[in-house]
Amino acid sequence: QVQLVESGGGLVQAGGSLRLSCTASGRTDRPYVMGWFRQAPGKEREFVAAISWSGGSTYLVDSVKGRFTISRDKAKNTVYLQMNSLKPEDTAVYYCAGDVRLYVGSWARDPNEYDDWGQGTQVTVSS
């Protein structure tokens, strides 16, 4: 079992930046894909980004390409989501997710494919 803890959310003005972190603990000795999802009030949970075990491959939703970057520090068991040029429509609770896999692909967009979830961190972008 892996435990995931997010941090870094907050309130920011449109055009600003935030960096979210998610640290894994527990059974971290296995190949592990990590991703980010978000959920706005009244909406379904939406895929944002995922990164392969090696960190060499990433997968992002079109709406954040060019603004968000996902990366990971394997030594720290931590994945990051750097969010730039934030827009009010980015406002949501952001969740970290993980699954025991090596590679990312189209499967990464489906929240049902992930076994582990963090508690979420609120990101609010004011206009």
PDB file of C-alpha atoms in Angstrom:
ATOM      1  CA  GLN A   1       0.000   0.000   0.000  1.00  0.00           C
ATOM      2  CA  VAL A   2       1.173   3.511  -0.827  1.00  0.00           C
ATOM      3  CA  GLN A   3       0.111   6.682   0.929  1.00  0.00           C
ATOM      4  CA  LEU A   4       0.038   9.941  -1.035  1.00  0.00           C
ATOM      5  CA  VAL A   5       0.119  13.417   0.499  1.00  0.00           C
ATOM      6  CA  GLU A   6      -0.342  16.571  -1.581  1.00  0.00           C
ATOM      7  CA  SER A   7       0.749  20.090  -0.731  1.00  0.00           C
ATOM      8  CA  GLY A   8       1.168  23.443  -2.408  1.00  0.00           C
ATOM      9  CA  GLY A   9      -2.364  24.524  -3.159  1.00  0.00           C
ATOM     10  CA  GLY A  10      -3.656  28.006  -2.458  1.00  0.00           C
ATOM     11  CA  LEU A  11      -5.166  31.184  -3.816  1.00  0.00           C
ATOM     12  CA  VAL A  12      -3.537  32.909  -6.778  1.00  0.00           C
ATOM     13  CA  GLN A  13      -4.516  35.577  -9.266  1.00  0.00           C
ATOM     14  CA  ALA A  14      -5.086  34.734 -12.917  1.00  0.00           C
ATOM     15  CA  GLY A  15      -1.789  34.580 -14.733  1.00  0.00           C
ATOM     16  CA  GLY A  16       0.050  33.473 -11.621  1.00  0.00           C
ATOM     17  CA  SER A  17       1.822  30.230 -10.776  1.00  0.00           C
ATOM     18  CA  LEU A  18       1.672  27.469  -8.205  1.00  0.00           C
ATOM     19  CA  ARG A  19       3.624  24.268  -7.702  1.00  0.00           C
ATOM     20  CA  LEU A  20       1.895  21.247  -6.259  1.00  0.00           C
ATOM     21  CA  SER A  21       3.825  18.414  -4.644  1.00  0.00           C
ATOM     22  CA  CYS A  22       2.796  14.867  -3.880  1.00  0.00           C
ATOM     23  CA  THR A  23       4.959  12.618  -1.736  1.00  0.00           C
ATOM     24  CA  ALA A  24       4.532   8.866  -1.628  1.00  0.00           C
ATOM     25  CA  SER A  25       5.290   6.694   1.384  1.00  0.00           C
ATOM     26  CA  GLY A  26       4.896   3.022   2.215  1.00  0.00           C
ATOM     27  CA  ARG A  27       5.513   0.480  -0.555  1.00  0.00           C
ATOM     28  CA  THR A  28       7.581   2.740  -2.777  1.00  0.00           C
ATOM     29  CA  ASP A  29       9.963   0.042  -3.915  1.00  0.00           C
ATOM     30  CA  ARG A  30       7.973  -0.851  -7.032  1.00  0.00           C
ATOM     31  CA  PRO A  31       7.609   0.862 -10.415  1.00  0.00           C
ATOM     32  CA  TYR A  32       4.936   3.474  -9.904  1.00  0.00           C
ATOM     33  CA  VAL A  33       3.176   5.817 -12.308  1.00  0.00           C
ATOM     34  CA  MET A  34       1.900   9.006 -10.706  1.00  0.00           C
ATOM     35  CA  GLY A  35      -0.681  11.435 -11.955  1.00  0.00           C
ATOM     36  CA  TRP A  36      -2.767  14.481 -11.148  1.00  0.00           C
ATOM     37  CA  PHE A  37      -6.518  14.864 -11.415  1.00  0.00           C
ATOM     38  CA  ARG A  38      -8.757  17.773 -10.518  1.00  0.00           C
ATOM     39  CA  GLN A  39     -12.374  18.182  -9.583  1.00  0.00           C
ATOM     40  CA  ALA A  40     -14.324  21.421  -9.677  1.00  0.00           C
ATOM     41  CA  PRO A  41     -17.630  21.813  -7.813  1.00  0.00           C
ATOM     42  CA  GLY A  42     -20.437  20.020  -9.600  1.00  0.00           C
ATOM     43  CA  LYS A  43     -18.098  18.428 -12.128  1.00  0.00           C
ATOM     44  CA  GLU A  44     -16.537  15.016 -12.596  1.00  0.00           C
ATOM     45  CA  ARG A  45     -12.947  14.306 -11.690  1.00  0.00           C
ATOM     46  CA  GLU A  46     -10.772  15.289 -14.641  1.00  0.00           C
ATOM     47  CA  PHE A  47      -7.367  13.989 -15.686  1.00  0.00           C
ATOM     48  CA  VAL A  48      -4.615  16.605 -15.744  1.00  0.00           C
ATOM     49  CA  ALA A  49      -1.235  14.907 -16.123  1.00  0.00           C
ATOM     50  CA  ALA A  50       0.700  11.692 -15.519  1.00  0.00           C
ATOM     51  CA  ILE A  51       4.351  10.684 -15.502  1.00  0.00           C
ATOM     52  CA  SER A  52       6.077   7.364 -16.046  1.00  0.00           C
ATOM     53  CA  TRP A  53       8.143   5.559 -13.464  1.00  0.00           C
ATOM     54  CA  SER A  54      11.400   6.757 -15.039  1.00  0.00           C
ATOM     55  CA  GLY A  55      10.128  10.291 -15.433  1.00  0.00           C
ATOM     56  CA  GLY A  56      11.044  10.214 -19.091  1.00  0.00           C
ATOM     57  CA  SER A  57       7.502  10.149 -20.390  1.00  0.00           C
ATOM     58  CA  THR A  58       4.660  12.493 -19.558  1.00  0.00           C
ATOM     59  CA  TYR A  59       1.038  12.747 -20.609  1.00  0.00           C
ATOM     60  CA  LEU A  60      -1.019  15.922 -20.214  1.00  0.00           C
ATOM     61  CA  VAL A  61      -4.538  16.940 -21.069  1.00  0.00           C
ATOM     62  CA  ASP A  62      -4.709  19.386 -23.970  1.00  0.00           C
ATOM     63  CA  SER A  63      -6.176  22.195 -21.865  1.00  0.00           C
ATOM     64  CA  VAL A  64      -2.996  22.481 -19.763  1.00  0.00           C
ATOM     65  CA  LYS A  65      -0.312  21.801 -22.365  1.00  0.00           C
ATOM     66  CA  GLY A  66       2.130  24.674 -22.560  1.00  0.00           C
ATOM     67  CA  ARG A  67       1.097  25.888 -19.080  1.00  0.00           C
ATOM     68  CA  PHE A  68       1.557  22.910 -16.738  1.00  0.00           C
ATOM     69  CA  THR A  69       4.557  20.639 -16.335  1.00  0.00           C
ATOM     70  CA  ILE A  70       4.710  17.355 -14.443  1.00  0.00           C
ATOM     71  CA  SER A  71       7.997  16.047 -13.082  1.00  0.00           C
ATOM     72  CA  ARG A  72       9.225  13.672 -10.408  1.00  0.00           C
ATOM     73  CA  ASP A  73      12.136  13.226  -8.027  1.00  0.00           C
ATOM     74  CA  LYS A  74      12.458   9.495  -7.497  1.00  0.00           C
ATOM     75  CA  ALA A  75      14.941   9.913  -4.666  1.00  0.00           C
ATOM     76  CA  LYS A  76      12.306  11.883  -2.749  1.00  0.00           C
ATOM     77  CA  ASN A  77       9.341   9.768  -3.936  1.00  0.00           C
ATOM     78  CA  THR A  78       7.742  13.040  -4.981  1.00  0.00           C
ATOM     79  CA  VAL A  79       5.916  14.218  -8.073  1.00  0.00           C
ATOM     80  CA  TYR A  80       5.409  17.884  -8.895  1.00  0.00           C
ATOM     81  CA  LEU A  81       2.866  19.801 -10.937  1.00  0.00           C
ATOM     82  CA  GLN A  82       4.177  23.201 -11.955  1.00  0.00           C
ATOM     83  CA  MET A  83       1.228  25.345 -12.985  1.00  0.00           C
ATOM     84  CA  ASN A  84       1.882  28.583 -14.854  1.00  0.00           C
ATOM     85  CA  SER A  85      -0.441  31.085 -16.527  1.00  0.00           C
ATOM     86  CA  LEU A  86      -3.253  29.942 -14.297  1.00  0.00           C
ATOM     87  CA  LYS A  87      -6.826  30.669 -15.326  1.00  0.00           C
ATOM     88  CA  PRO A  88     -10.007  30.855 -13.250  1.00  0.00           C
ATOM     89  CA  GLU A  89     -11.174  27.644 -14.918  1.00  0.00           C
ATOM     90  CA  ASP A  90      -8.212  25.848 -13.311  1.00  0.00           C
ATOM     91  CA  THR A  91      -9.915  26.293  -9.947  1.00  0.00           C
ATOM     92  CA  ALA A  92     -10.506  22.865  -8.426  1.00  0.00           C
ATOM     93  CA  VAL A  93      -9.398  20.397  -5.825  1.00  0.00           C
ATOM     94  CA  TYR A  94      -6.290  18.722  -7.195  1.00  0.00           C
ATOM     95  CA  TYR A  95      -5.682  15.072  -6.377  1.00  0.00           C
ATOM     96  CA  CYS A  96      -2.533  13.026  -6.682  1.00  0.00           C
ATOM     97  CA  ALA A  97      -2.950   9.429  -7.833  1.00  0.00           C
ATOM     98  CA  GLY A  98      -0.654   6.471  -8.294  1.00  0.00           C
ATOM     99  CA  ASP A  99      -0.586   2.967  -9.668  1.00  0.00           C
ATOM    100  CA  VAL A 100       1.982   0.203  -9.875  1.00  0.00           C
ATOM    101  CA  ARG A 101       3.036   0.489 -13.523  1.00  0.00           C
ATOM    102  CA  LEU A 102       6.046   1.444 -15.602  1.00  0.00           C
ATOM    103  CA  TYR A 103       4.614   3.458 -18.455  1.00  0.00           C
ATOM    104  CA  VAL A 104       1.946   6.049 -19.130  1.00  0.00           C
ATOM    105  CA  GLY A 105      -0.515   5.902 -21.969  1.00  0.00           C
ATOM    106  CA  SER A 106      -4.143   6.592 -22.733  1.00  0.00           C
ATOM    107  CA  TRP A 107      -5.110   4.466 -19.720  1.00  0.00           C
ATOM    108  CA  ALA A 108      -3.745   7.213 -17.477  1.00  0.00           C
ATOM    109  CA  ARG A 109      -6.766   9.416 -18.206  1.00  0.00           C
ATOM    110  CA  ASP A 110      -9.113   7.016 -16.398  1.00  0.00           C
ATOM    111  CA  PRO A 111      -9.292   7.587 -12.619  1.00  0.00           C
ATOM    112  CA  ASN A 112     -10.481   3.990 -12.174  1.00  0.00           C
ATOM    113  CA  GLU A 113      -7.037   2.788 -13.277  1.00  0.00           C
ATOM    114  CA  TYR A 114      -5.350   4.160 -10.140  1.00  0.00           C
ATOM    115  CA  ASP A 115      -5.192   2.308  -6.851  1.00  0.00           C
ATOM    116  CA  ASP A 116      -3.869   5.078  -4.624  1.00  0.00           C
ATOM    117  CA  TRP A 117      -5.139   8.610  -4.008  1.00  0.00           C
ATOM    118  CA  GLY A 118      -4.192  11.593  -1.918  1.00  0.00           C
ATOM    119  CA  GLN A 119      -6.608  13.695   0.082  1.00  0.00           C
ATOM    120  CA  GLY A 120      -6.565  16.607  -2.364  1.00  0.00           C
ATOM    121  CA  THR A 121      -5.394  20.196  -2.227  1.00  0.00           C
ATOM    122  CA  GLN A 122      -7.483  23.245  -3.152  1.00  0.00           C
ATOM    123  CA  VAL A 123      -6.354  25.536  -5.949  1.00  0.00           C
ATOM    124  CA  THR A 124      -8.310  28.754  -6.406  1.00  0.00           C
ATOM    125  CA  VAL A 125      -7.566  31.166  -9.244  1.00  0.00           C
ATOM    126  CA  SER A 126      -9.175  34.582  -8.979  1.00  0.00           C
ATOM    127  CA  SER A 127      -9.961  36.714 -12.025  1.00  0.00           C
TER     128      SER A 127
END
